[in-house]
Amino acid sequence: MTSDKARIDIDDPEVDMDEAQRLLYRGELFSGEAVEYVGEKLISLDNYTDGMQNGLSLEWYEDGTLRSEGTVRMGLPCGEFKEWHPNGVLASRKVFDEDGTTLREEFTWDMSGQPLRSWRLGGA
């Protein structure tokens, strides 16, 4: 089954940003998936609605290892965001309010998985 979403390469010369930092494709606000490649390797995929990042956001290292994953709602992070070290070990986990204005939790780990930082809003 194929997706009906429009998909553009973010490096396409017809991709631009307007003064409000909204994504344009051929002069129009873009809705769909914007992808980026290094050579033949997909390294990022972001969803857009009317020029604003909106939906799943994914990044990969060039070897295909997942680099980051999270959800954006109309340009703001919402819910859980995760990042991984190149060796696949979880590097950070952040949790945002659903409106994207407040960071609720942040945890970070070194490349061997040892905790570096553990923080929750209100210290709970």
mmCIF file of C-alpha atoms in Angstrom, residues 26-80:
data_model
loop_
_atom_site.group_PDB
_atom_site.id
_atom_site.type_symbol
_atom_site.label_atom_id
_atom_site.label_comp_id
_atom_site.label_asym_id
_atom_site.label_seq_id
_atom_site.Cartn_x
_atom_site.Cartn_y
_atom_site.Cartn_z
ATOM 1 C CA ARG A 26 7.051 25.876 -5.597
ATOM 2 C CA GLY A 27 5.908 29.032 -3.773
ATOM 3 C CA GLU A 28 3.027 27.317 -1.918
ATOM 4 C CA LEU A 29 2.739 26.265 1.729
ATOM 5 C CA PHE A 30 3.702 22.589 1.809
ATOM 6 C CA SER A 31 1.679 19.727 3.312
ATOM 7 C CA GLY A 32 3.166 16.230 3.273
ATOM 8 C CA GLU A 33 6.505 14.590 3.991
ATOM 9 C CA ALA A 34 9.841 16.370 3.632
ATOM 10 C CA VAL A 35 12.803 14.017 3.423
ATOM 11 C CA GLU A 36 16.565 14.456 3.310
ATOM 12 C CA TYR A 37 19.138 12.092 1.864
ATOM 13 C CA VAL A 38 22.905 11.753 2.018
ATOM 14 C CA GLY A 39 23.660 9.956 -1.211
ATOM 15 C CA GLU A 40 21.016 7.230 -1.369
ATOM 16 C CA LYS A 41 20.557 7.059 2.439
ATOM 17 C CA LEU A 42 17.435 8.565 3.995
ATOM 18 C CA ILE A 43 18.567 10.597 7.020
ATOM 19 C CA SER A 44 15.427 12.558 7.948
ATOM 20 C CA LEU A 45 11.674 12.525 7.478
ATOM 21 C CA ASP A 46 9.406 15.290 8.779
ATOM 22 C CA ASN A 47 5.681 15.790 8.284
ATOM 23 C CA TYR A 48 4.251 19.216 7.437
ATOM 24 C CA THR A 49 0.794 20.783 7.380
ATOM 25 C CA ASP A 50 0.344 24.159 5.686
ATOM 26 C CA GLY A 51 4.087 24.815 5.907
ATOM 27 C CA MET A 52 4.400 23.992 9.625
ATOM 28 C CA GLN A 53 6.161 20.908 10.920
ATOM 29 C CA ASN A 54 3.301 18.749 12.191
ATOM 30 C CA GLY A 55 3.484 15.043 12.950
ATOM 31 C CA LEU A 56 6.181 12.410 13.205
ATOM 32 C CA SER A 57 9.808 13.530 12.955
ATOM 33 C CA LEU A 58 12.542 10.922 12.375
ATOM 34 C CA GLU A 59 16.301 11.093 11.817
ATOM 35 C CA TRP A 60 18.815 8.340 11.069
ATOM 36 C CA TYR A 61 22.579 8.098 11.060
ATOM 37 C CA GLU A 62 24.106 7.361 7.654
ATOM 38 C CA ASP A 63 24.446 3.671 8.593
ATOM 39 C CA GLY A 64 20.662 3.462 9.072
ATOM 40 C CA THR A 65 20.703 3.518 12.892
ATOM 41 C CA LEU A 66 17.823 5.567 14.312
ATOM 42 C CA ARG A 67 19.116 8.946 15.565
ATOM 43 C CA SER A 68 15.937 10.636 16.851
ATOM 44 C CA GLU A 69 12.175 10.225 16.985
ATOM 45 C CA GLY A 70 9.400 12.480 18.189
ATOM 46 C CA THR A 71 6.171 14.269 17.364
ATOM 47 C CA VAL A 72 5.749 17.922 16.496
ATOM 48 C CA ARG A 73 2.433 19.756 16.585
ATOM 49 C CA MET A 74 2.303 22.905 14.465
ATOM 50 C CA GLY A 75 6.013 23.558 14.960
ATOM 51 C CA LEU A 76 6.253 22.691 18.662
ATOM 52 C CA PRO A 77 7.441 19.422 20.237
ATOM 53 C CA CYS A 78 4.759 17.424 22.021
ATOM 54 C CA GLY A 79 4.945 14.260 24.029
ATOM 55 C CA GLU A 80 8.079 12.154 24.014
#
